[in-house]
């Protein structure tokens, strides 16, 4: 069992997200540690990308802030992860668009994930069918490739979850990330279809921001993933976001675990 | 010419690098296209619309004045500018919209750079009574206001895209996002031979009418295959269509002309195959202008239709195997060609096409008089007249 799966099995989980280098890498280290302190069960760190096609306006804006210098070396983000690891054991995953990994090199990227303490990768533009070229390298380093299932995946679900690792990321509704007031009507059925095919925990993400929504989603799945709402806090408080993120995580965890 | 496998690979390029939300719909599209391709009724309807709506076949014109002036190879122009809506884009749009209709879609979306593809999509949407929304970078809606108005006149809704560099790549991002949000009712009519499978294959097939005709036309006129084909490359749809039926004829040299903007050594360029690296973006593995970290570079060209940081995967494969050669032409050279072909041949060609013309001006004199070049004039240049006047310091009121 992977570190992620081991840490997340058998309970209701809260997964939080921040974009690296928003507004700088010191803040990122503090923010990730604060989320862990607030009770987040896994923290996703977004590697900023020039063209985040799967993301909505809030995370797009964070990527723009994070890429004030578009030449920001990915090595510096790994070093920041190393600093997070000095302070917390919370499972960490990168949210990263595939081109970043292609340029860094598959083998070197997987090796640096292992070296600095990244446990999983969420790659929004790498569907299951295209995972093959990267998978040997991540498997070698015991890094989970986390698969996404959407509410229109339908008959693709068994094929996707058969190869899934860590947890299954269920996208709450079609479209991009960002706060929503309604979710797809068939979420319960999709969770059931996923669970019929795997023992991995199923987390619901995209659009969840309030404790009420988190409670509702956690009731039908094993946890919730909250991205844009965390990033909105980073946007509002800049370098002083850490205590606010910690308080938000506490509130969400309380709602989820009841 | 069909060297892609079932997953849409051209050598190591192509593929389907998209969010899971789009995978079910792209698979449906690929399956529907495979069926349609074999259906004589579909092919008949496509051929009928090309002939009786789009004004095909387009003529292969012997450019006598240019040939004499350049003093080398005989220059023939494949006149895609004479198609309805004024560019090659309509060939592909007719094909994709027929497929959309076959799949029961009611809503079309499209991205557009210069506006030619948006106009073509709005046109066919009007013809078939379908809803149409076009995504266009704010930078481009500003420099191509006439085309924005044309699309609106045709009943389409134009969304100016204000993210990123506000040009073609951002319009593609916005269209992909819209498609991901509304996959079931929407058909994304992609304008170039780019993006995830099945688009590069499908767009190539629909544009290959260009070389199907030009091959028959040149054989009829000269009794032999041409020596060289020249076409401009942004994403690469008119070029792949111009090359398609000659790829297996190894003696025919294939040249794609990219926009070098202010020069290959400047930051302001869009010459992907000369300067880019292999990467994954907009659903495909191909070659992209990017920095060391893998961030996509802002690109530049005077021509809104060529300032795209990537290139279709089949071009990346043709470049890697050296079956085709890719060169860059600067803004200055393209503007000079715009004026040259207007004065020599009485043809106002699109700024995109003028990149190809400019290369012919360099190439023809190095070849012998019994050799033949076919250059594709991908579109007409009415849309560029104001911009060229401005470039030359002339103020005109439209």
XYZ file of C-alpha atoms in Angstrom:
656
model
C 0.000 0.000 0.000
C 1.336 3.441 -0.884
C 2.023 6.114 1.714
C -0.949 8.118 0.481
C -3.387 5.230 0.549
C -2.090 4.098 3.922
C -2.574 7.554 5.422
C -6.035 8.109 3.997
C -7.812 4.766 4.370
C -10.683 4.332 6.793
C -11.498 7.953 7.572
C -13.026 11.092 6.120
C -10.310 13.299 4.631
C -9.702 16.922 3.824
C -7.338 17.662 0.942
C -6.160 21.251 0.523
C -4.373 22.989 -2.328
C -2.008 25.914 -2.802
C -0.115 27.135 -5.840
C 3.657 27.137 -5.397
C 5.363 30.554 -5.431
C 2.108 32.435 -4.766
C 3.315 35.017 -3.872
C 6.734 33.450 -3.091
C 8.211 30.101 -2.088
C 8.722 31.019 1.581
C 4.997 31.710 1.842
C 4.297 28.398 0.112
C 6.305 26.493 2.721
C 4.458 28.281 5.536
C 1.086 27.768 3.875
C 1.531 24.033 3.374
C 2.716 23.572 6.961
C -0.234 25.658 8.226
C -2.738 23.550 6.282
C -1.201 20.393 7.736
C -1.358 21.904 11.218
C -5.003 22.788 10.624
C -5.683 19.108 9.972
C -5.411 18.686 6.202
C -4.840 14.995 5.444
C -3.019 15.678 2.190
C -1.793 18.897 0.630
C -1.635 19.403 -3.087
C 0.996 21.830 -4.300
C 0.272 23.258 -7.715
C 3.271 23.819 -9.959
C 2.313 27.017 -11.780
C 1.837 26.681 -15.536
C 1.499 29.309 -18.229
C -1.675 27.717 -19.613
C -3.626 25.868 -16.906
C -6.395 24.595 -19.172
C -8.220 22.576 -16.474
C -8.345 25.458 -14.016
C -10.859 28.228 -13.478
C -10.213 31.949 -12.951
C -9.043 31.779 -9.293
C -6.252 29.244 -9.872
C -5.388 30.795 -13.251
C -4.819 34.100 -11.459
C -2.625 32.347 -8.868
C -0.526 30.879 -11.695
C -0.083 34.352 -13.139
C 1.052 35.659 -9.713
C 3.385 32.697 -9.293
C 4.919 33.152 -12.736
C 5.859 36.818 -12.399
C 9.192 35.372 -13.455
C 8.225 32.784 -16.082
C 11.692 31.262 -15.852
C 11.126 30.135 -12.228
C 13.142 26.899 -12.115
C 11.172 23.812 -11.087
C 14.216 22.831 -8.998
C 13.365 25.701 -6.625
C 9.878 24.295 -6.069
C 11.425 20.928 -5.166
C 13.711 22.699 -2.681
C 10.651 24.329 -1.080
C 9.074 20.875 -0.750
C 12.250 19.797 1.038
C 11.730 22.630 3.531
C 8.095 21.575 4.086
C 9.341 18.060 4.802
C 11.557 19.352 7.633
C 8.365 20.391 9.431
C 5.595 17.915 8.586
C 4.952 14.339 7.449
C 1.634 15.186 5.808
C 1.268 13.378 2.465
C 2.067 15.733 -0.417
C 1.062 15.645 -4.061
C 1.972 17.873 -6.965
C -0.770 19.160 -9.226
C 1.277 19.541 -12.383
C 0.573 19.925 -16.085
C 2.342 17.281 -18.096
C 4.610 19.548 -20.139
C 6.492 20.572 -16.984
C 7.401 16.912 -16.388
C 8.265 16.357 -20.065
C 10.798 19.205 -19.926
C 12.232 18.204 -16.547
C 12.627 14.607 -17.736
C 10.487 11.692 -16.501
C 13.252 9.886 -14.644
C 14.682 12.979 -12.990
C 11.232 14.285 -12.014
C 10.250 10.998 -10.359
C 13.625 10.794 -8.607
C 13.343 14.349 -7.270
C 9.784 13.687 -6.058
C 11.177 10.799 -4.022
C 14.211 12.782 -2.881
C 12.315 15.845 -1.650
C 9.191 14.091 -0.346
C 6.390 14.243 -2.909
C 4.138 11.182 -2.591
C 1.812 11.542 -5.553
C 1.178 13.338 -8.837
C -2.087 14.694 -10.147
C -1.627 15.497 -13.837
C -4.844 17.001 -15.195
C -3.888 16.662 -18.864
C -2.633 13.078 -18.672
C -5.569 10.684 -19.065
C -5.117 7.012 -18.176
C -4.429 6.009 -21.796
C -1.359 8.275 -21.941
C 0.144 7.398 -18.529
C 2.324 4.627 -19.944
C 5.408 6.660 -20.798
C 5.702 8.147 -17.286
C 4.460 5.255 -15.152
C 7.628 3.096 -15.116
C 9.559 5.978 -13.541
C 6.963 6.882 -10.906
C 6.463 3.197 -10.026
C 10.211 2.824 -9.592
C 10.164 5.602 -6.972
C 6.831 4.597 -5.358
C 5.163 7.834 -6.418
C 1.395 7.478 -6.916
C -0.133 8.601 -10.212
C -3.533 9.802 -9.104
C -6.314 9.299 -11.629
C -9.312 11.512 -12.211
C -12.814 10.236 -12.823
C -15.498 12.601 -14.077
C -19.262 12.355 -13.983
C -19.264 11.526 -17.696
C -16.556 8.823 -17.484
C -19.269 6.124 -17.554
C -17.981 2.865 -18.997
C -14.407 4.128 -18.750
C -14.475 3.869 -14.944
C -13.242 0.233 -14.593
C -10.322 0.921 -16.972
C -9.356 4.106 -15.100
C -9.581 2.833 -11.536
C -7.824 -0.429 -12.368
C -4.679 1.651 -12.934
C -5.408 4.233 -10.217
C -3.038 4.711 -7.282
C -3.322 6.536 -3.938
C -6.911 7.713 -4.220
C -9.470 8.362 -6.920
C -10.079 12.039 -7.666
C -13.733 12.410 -8.596
C -14.479 15.659 -10.408
C -17.771 16.997 -8.999
C -19.064 18.577 -12.174
C -17.958 19.207 -15.745
C -15.753 22.157 -16.570
C -12.876 23.854 -14.813
C -11.943 24.273 -11.132
C -13.622 27.018 -9.124
C -16.372 27.600 -6.613
C -19.807 26.257 -7.458
C -23.201 26.149 -5.853
C -24.440 22.967 -7.521
C -22.824 19.663 -8.430
C -23.609 16.915 -10.903
C -26.763 15.011 -9.946
C -25.231 11.585 -10.507
C -22.333 11.959 -8.040
C -23.617 9.242 -5.692
C -23.959 6.784 -8.555
C -20.473 7.589 -9.836
C -18.993 7.020 -6.353
C -20.802 3.680 -6.253
C -19.475 2.725 -9.711
C -15.931 3.631 -8.687
C -16.148 1.727 -5.414
C -17.464 -1.339 -7.206
C -14.110 -1.446 -9.022
C -11.555 -0.425 -6.407
C -10.757 -0.311 -2.721
C -8.991 3.038 -3.041
C -10.568 5.978 -1.215
C -12.676 8.296 -3.386
C -12.390 12.062 -2.920
C -14.612 14.660 -4.514
C -13.119 17.895 -5.800
C -13.912 20.931 -8.023
C -16.202 23.639 -6.706
C -16.314 22.781 -2.991
C -15.708 25.797 -0.756
C -18.080 25.964 2.219
C -18.124 23.689 5.293
C -21.742 22.771 4.469
C -20.771 21.573 1.002
C -17.793 19.716 2.427
C -20.041 17.916 4.896
C -22.511 16.977 2.170
C -19.757 15.640 -0.138
C -17.922 13.831 2.648
C -21.155 12.000 3.415
C -21.133 10.329 -0.002
C -17.361 9.886 -0.428
C -14.175 9.415 1.596
C -13.138 13.024 1.502
C -13.150 16.360 -0.242
C -10.545 18.302 -2.177
C -10.613 22.083 -1.884
C -8.491 24.139 -4.258
C -9.856 27.497 -5.354
C -11.162 28.421 -1.875
C -7.663 27.942 -0.382
C -6.111 29.879 -3.246
C -8.625 32.699 -2.714
C -7.312 32.971 0.871
C -3.746 33.179 -0.484
C -4.871 35.881 -2.886
C -6.561 37.878 -0.145
C -3.797 37.696 2.468
C -0.655 37.413 0.340
C 2.373 36.601 2.506
C 0.221 36.545 5.653
C -2.099 33.744 4.503
C -0.775 30.934 6.743
C -2.865 31.529 9.903
C -5.991 32.040 7.788
C -5.372 28.794 5.929
C -4.864 26.963 9.219
C -8.165 28.311 10.572
C -9.971 27.408 7.336
C -8.554 23.872 7.409
C -9.740 23.426 11.002
C -13.219 24.572 10.063
C -13.392 22.242 7.054
C -12.009 19.259 8.957
C -14.591 19.810 11.710
C -17.375 19.908 9.136
C -16.149 16.768 7.386
C -15.535 14.623 10.448
C -18.656 15.948 12.216
C -0.034 9.239 -45.933
C -1.987 7.699 -43.061
C 0.869 6.898 -40.728
C -1.038 7.504 -37.520
C -2.092 4.504 -35.480
C -5.426 4.062 -33.738
C -4.434 6.421 -30.904
C -3.659 9.206 -33.315
C 0.129 9.033 -33.348
C 2.381 10.409 -36.052
C 5.659 8.796 -35.124
C 6.055 9.803 -31.471
C 3.838 12.870 -31.885
C 0.088 13.338 -31.435
C -1.943 11.465 -28.831
C -4.715 12.647 -26.507
C -3.349 14.681 -23.607
C -6.575 16.159 -22.295
C -8.498 16.201 -19.015
C -10.649 13.125 -18.415
C -13.799 15.255 -18.952
C -12.977 15.416 -22.667
C -11.949 11.800 -23.190
C -15.447 10.260 -23.524
C -16.453 12.924 -26.055
C -13.231 12.688 -28.092
C -13.598 8.913 -28.249
C -17.176 9.312 -29.480
C -15.979 11.827 -32.052
C -13.200 9.548 -33.287
C -15.601 6.608 -33.622
C -18.220 8.751 -35.398
C -15.566 10.046 -37.786
C -14.314 6.534 -38.627
C -17.890 5.574 -39.524
C -18.539 8.751 -41.475
C -15.337 8.337 -43.457
C -16.611 5.003 -44.792
C -20.154 6.216 -45.394
C -20.704 7.114 -49.076
C -23.637 9.353 -48.099
C -21.379 11.448 -45.839
C -18.688 11.700 -48.507
C -21.303 12.646 -51.100
C -22.716 15.428 -48.951
C -19.200 16.718 -48.197
C -18.258 16.729 -51.904
C -21.543 18.386 -52.830
C -21.075 21.242 -50.356
C -17.470 21.749 -51.465
C -18.547 21.993 -55.097
C -21.817 23.849 -54.769
C -21.312 25.997 -51.704
C -17.575 26.516 -51.197
C -16.787 26.982 -54.914
C -14.396 24.073 -55.345
C -12.274 22.985 -57.073
C -10.084 26.016 -56.517
C -8.017 26.923 -59.543
C -4.326 26.176 -59.948
C -3.078 29.405 -61.432
C 0.130 29.747 -63.422
C 1.761 32.926 -62.099
C 3.371 33.985 -65.341
C 4.515 37.420 -64.194
C 6.078 36.112 -61.003
C 7.748 33.274 -62.908
C 9.266 35.674 -65.442
C 10.273 38.171 -62.808
C 11.932 35.592 -60.562
C 13.617 33.966 -63.562
C 13.738 30.402 -62.261
C 11.179 27.700 -61.519
C 7.634 27.967 -62.856
C 5.359 29.188 -60.086
C 1.822 27.879 -59.754
C -0.539 29.234 -57.110
C -3.220 27.053 -55.546
C -5.936 29.616 -55.049
C -7.640 28.741 -51.729
C -8.324 32.473 -51.411
C -11.079 32.037 -53.998
C -13.109 29.714 -51.785
C -16.315 30.955 -50.203
C -15.359 32.905 -47.051
C -11.945 33.575 -48.570
C -9.656 30.883 -47.175
C -8.943 27.160 -46.969
C -10.635 27.022 -43.563
C -14.057 26.270 -45.080
C -12.897 22.827 -46.358
C -12.373 21.617 -42.816
C -15.370 23.367 -41.308
C -17.796 21.760 -43.769
C -16.418 18.330 -42.880
C -16.494 18.848 -39.119
C -19.951 20.409 -39.084
C -21.364 17.520 -41.136
C -19.882 15.241 -38.473
C -21.391 17.397 -35.716
C -24.801 17.120 -37.362
C -24.376 13.369 -37.669
C -23.608 13.212 -33.932
C -26.770 15.213 -33.189
C -24.950 18.273 -31.842
C -26.803 21.577 -31.755
C -24.058 23.911 -30.574
C -20.773 24.666 -32.325
C -17.793 26.357 -30.736
C -14.562 27.410 -32.395
C -11.336 29.247 -31.690
C -10.003 31.736 -34.149
C -6.818 33.742 -34.618
C -7.136 36.014 -37.648
C -10.850 35.309 -37.717
C -10.900 33.212 -40.901
C -11.786 29.972 -39.120
C -14.338 31.754 -36.954
C -15.971 33.253 -40.034
C -16.003 29.869 -41.784
C -17.585 28.208 -38.734
C -20.146 31.000 -38.318
C -20.972 30.654 -42.023
C -21.644 26.924 -41.936
C -23.514 27.299 -38.629
C -25.787 29.806 -40.362
C -26.243 27.450 -43.314
C -27.315 24.586 -41.047
C -29.169 26.677 -38.448
C -26.820 25.705 -35.601
C -25.860 27.779 -32.584
C -22.280 29.113 -32.846
C -19.901 30.692 -30.342
C -16.393 31.771 -31.264
C -13.480 32.355 -28.882
C -10.974 34.937 -30.036
C -8.099 36.581 -28.149
C -8.794 40.182 -27.192
C -5.616 41.229 -29.012
C -7.046 39.651 -32.184
C -10.588 41.023 -31.805
C -8.908 44.441 -31.704
C -6.736 43.945 -34.785
C -9.382 42.060 -36.809
C -12.533 44.029 -36.008
C -13.981 43.487 -39.448
C -13.950 39.724 -39.015
C -15.570 40.059 -35.565
C -18.395 41.999 -37.153
C -18.671 39.452 -39.974
C -19.097 36.625 -37.462
C -21.759 38.566 -35.587
C -23.497 39.347 -38.861
C -23.622 35.614 -39.515
C -25.346 35.084 -36.180
C -22.391 33.899 -34.088
C -21.513 35.084 -30.622
C -17.876 36.195 -30.294
C -16.172 35.913 -26.891
C -13.051 38.088 -26.564
C -10.561 36.093 -24.463
C -8.653 38.205 -21.945
C -6.456 35.546 -20.307
C -2.742 35.016 -20.998
C -1.351 36.673 -24.116
C -4.922 37.238 -25.416
C -4.126 35.591 -28.769
C -4.765 32.291 -30.559
C -3.335 29.986 -27.879
C -5.577 31.577 -25.260
C -8.566 31.272 -27.578
C -7.816 27.524 -27.853
C -7.577 27.324 -24.016
C -10.966 29.014 -23.680
C -12.578 26.786 -26.315
C -11.170 23.637 -24.655
C -12.524 24.846 -21.304
C -15.955 25.484 -22.775
C -15.909 22.058 -24.445
C -14.982 20.450 -21.102
C -17.886 22.220 -19.400
C -20.506 21.306 -22.025
C -19.222 18.183 -23.803
C -22.526 16.466 -24.497
C -24.322 19.155 -26.489
C -21.242 20.833 -28.000
C -19.019 20.120 -30.973
C -15.687 21.919 -30.894
C -14.819 22.720 -34.511
C -11.041 22.940 -34.346
C -9.506 25.155 -36.981
C -6.113 23.623 -37.456
C -4.495 20.198 -37.700
C -3.645 20.479 -34.017
C -5.060 19.346 -30.679
C -5.893 15.867 -29.415
C -6.798 12.912 -31.625
C -8.930 12.769 -33.764
C -8.495 16.429 -34.774
C -5.062 16.329 -36.480
C -6.096 13.342 -38.605
C -9.588 14.641 -39.317
C -8.481 18.157 -40.242
C -5.719 16.714 -42.443
C -8.267 14.526 -44.233
C -10.676 17.411 -44.825
C -7.889 19.719 -46.024
C -6.279 17.088 -48.249
C -8.769 18.121 -50.938
C -6.224 20.886 -51.674
C -3.518 18.468 -52.842
C -5.985 15.984 -54.302
C -7.002 18.737 -56.713
C -3.584 20.305 -57.209
C -2.006 16.955 -58.056
C -4.579 16.264 -60.775
C -4.379 19.878 -61.987
C -0.595 19.983 -62.278
C -0.457 16.593 -64.010
C -2.974 17.884 -66.510
C -1.081 21.132 -67.075
C 2.514 19.907 -67.094
C 2.269 16.137 -67.400
C 4.522 15.584 -64.372
C 4.646 15.925 -60.620
C 5.800 19.271 -59.231
C 9.294 19.654 -57.757
C 8.320 21.632 -54.685
C 5.232 22.429 -52.629
C 5.333 25.557 -50.462
C 2.702 26.472 -47.861
C 2.584 28.588 -44.712
C 2.371 26.915 -41.291
C 0.754 28.227 -38.130
C -0.944 25.162 -36.691
C -0.428 23.780 -40.163
C -3.818 22.903 -41.685
C -3.402 24.390 -45.163
C 0.143 23.034 -45.313
C -0.814 19.497 -44.324
C -3.654 19.640 -46.858
C -1.248 20.910 -49.507
C 1.282 18.168 -48.681
C -1.018 15.196 -48.029
C -1.285 13.710 -51.523
C 2.414 14.293 -52.239
C 3.897 12.799 -49.054
C 4.323 9.400 -50.712
C 5.911 10.975 -53.812
C 9.431 11.148 -52.491
C 10.722 13.304 -55.337
C 8.401 16.140 -54.356
C 10.044 18.529 -51.922
C 7.702 19.790 -49.180
C 8.387 23.149 -47.537
C 6.428 24.665 -44.652
C 6.953 28.365 -43.997
C 6.605 29.590 -40.441
C 6.324 33.136 -39.131
C 9.704 34.340 -37.886
C 8.126 37.627 -36.746
C 10.927 40.070 -36.073
C 13.528 37.381 -36.769
C 14.659 33.941 -35.631
C 17.133 35.527 -33.227
C 14.562 37.813 -31.607
C 12.084 37.050 -28.794
C 9.265 38.113 -31.104
C 8.779 35.077 -33.283
C 6.458 32.149 -33.935
C 8.873 29.826 -35.760
C 8.033 26.700 -33.783
C 9.832 24.011 -35.778
C 13.025 26.051 -36.067
C 13.211 27.093 -32.421
C 10.892 24.882 -30.355
C 11.316 21.758 -28.260
C 9.227 18.610 -27.980
C 6.476 18.983 -25.418
C 2.834 18.342 -24.592
C 0.255 21.089 -24.879
C -3.285 21.619 -26.201
C -3.885 17.892 -26.146
C -0.966 16.828 -28.320
C 2.654 15.839 -28.128
C 4.408 18.042 -30.652
C 6.946 20.838 -30.827
C 6.329 24.053 -28.889
C 8.010 27.372 -28.219
C 8.639 27.146 -24.488
C 11.171 28.006 -21.836
C 13.466 25.596 -19.965
C 10.846 24.985 -17.266
C 8.202 24.037 -19.810
C 6.171 27.260 -19.675
C 4.713 28.093 -23.078
C 6.300 31.234 -24.526
C 4.352 34.234 -25.706
C 4.792 34.316 -29.484
C 4.583 37.020 -32.064
C 3.878 37.492 -35.750
C 2.328 40.283 -37.771
C -0.095 37.623 -38.929
C -2.772 36.736 -36.381
C -3.236 33.354 -38.061
C 0.367 32.253 -37.552
C 1.185 33.415 -34.031
C 0.681 30.061 -32.389
C 3.358 28.547 -30.091
C 2.896 25.016 -31.407
C 2.445 23.096 -34.619
C 0.322 20.117 -35.644
C 1.825 16.734 -34.697
C 2.035 15.464 -38.273
C 4.281 18.415 -39.150
C 6.451 17.629 -36.122
C 6.784 14.076 -37.465
C 7.472 15.240 -41.045
C 10.165 17.561 -39.694
C 11.740 14.856 -37.532
C 11.910 12.360 -40.398
C 13.084 15.203 -42.672
C 10.330 14.397 -45.175
C 9.414 18.079 -45.052
C 11.551 21.120 -44.432
C 10.468 24.135 -42.381
C 11.773 27.661 -42.770
C 11.018 31.063 -41.267
C 9.974 34.293 -42.961
C 9.986 37.615 -41.099
C 7.271 40.270 -40.895
C 9.291 42.522 -43.202
C 9.675 39.813 -45.840
C 5.979 38.896 -45.628
C 4.850 42.502 -45.988
C 7.159 42.907 -49.003
C 5.596 39.767 -50.500
C 2.102 41.175 -49.829
C 2.976 44.151 -52.009
C 4.912 42.066 -54.533
C 2.142 39.605 -55.380
C -0.433 42.406 -55.478
C 1.602 44.320 -58.071
C 2.888 41.304 -60.023
C -0.255 39.202 -60.191
C -3.119 41.418 -59.055
C -3.744 39.164 -56.069
C -4.208 40.542 -52.555
C -3.170 37.506 -50.541
C -3.573 36.934 -46.803
C -0.598 37.930 -44.681
C -0.325 34.262 -43.640
C -0.044 33.158 -47.276
C 2.457 35.934 -47.993
C 4.951 34.098 -45.780
C 4.832 31.266 -48.327
C 4.998 33.713 -51.258
C 8.054 35.390 -49.714
C 9.846 32.051 -49.560
C 8.953 31.329 -53.188
C 10.573 34.648 -54.080
C 13.793 33.335 -52.555
C 13.539 29.778 -53.821
C 12.347 30.105 -57.427
C 15.461 31.940 -58.713
C 17.661 29.098 -57.383
C 15.774 26.528 -59.443
C 15.797 25.843 -63.185
C 13.118 26.934 -65.627
C 11.825 23.423 -66.202
C 11.134 22.950 -62.513
C 7.739 23.598 -60.918
C 6.711 25.075 -57.560
C 3.146 24.949 -56.282
C 2.535 27.555 -53.602
C -0.736 27.562 -51.685
C -2.409 30.943 -51.344
C -4.327 29.929 -48.234
C -6.515 33.013 -48.017
C -7.287 36.422 -49.355
C -5.765 39.537 -47.872
C -8.645 42.003 -47.636
C -8.601 41.585 -43.851
C -4.919 42.621 -43.756
C -5.003 45.748 -45.892
C -5.515 48.133 -42.958
C -2.768 46.445 -40.907
C -0.269 46.577 -43.768
C -1.082 50.250 -44.381
C -0.408 50.914 -40.697
C 2.833 48.896 -40.855
C 3.927 51.139 -43.723
C 2.954 54.250 -41.794
C -0.183 55.035 -43.791
C -3.300 56.041 -41.824
C -6.583 55.006 -43.427
C -10.134 55.321 -42.201
C -12.019 52.070 -42.633
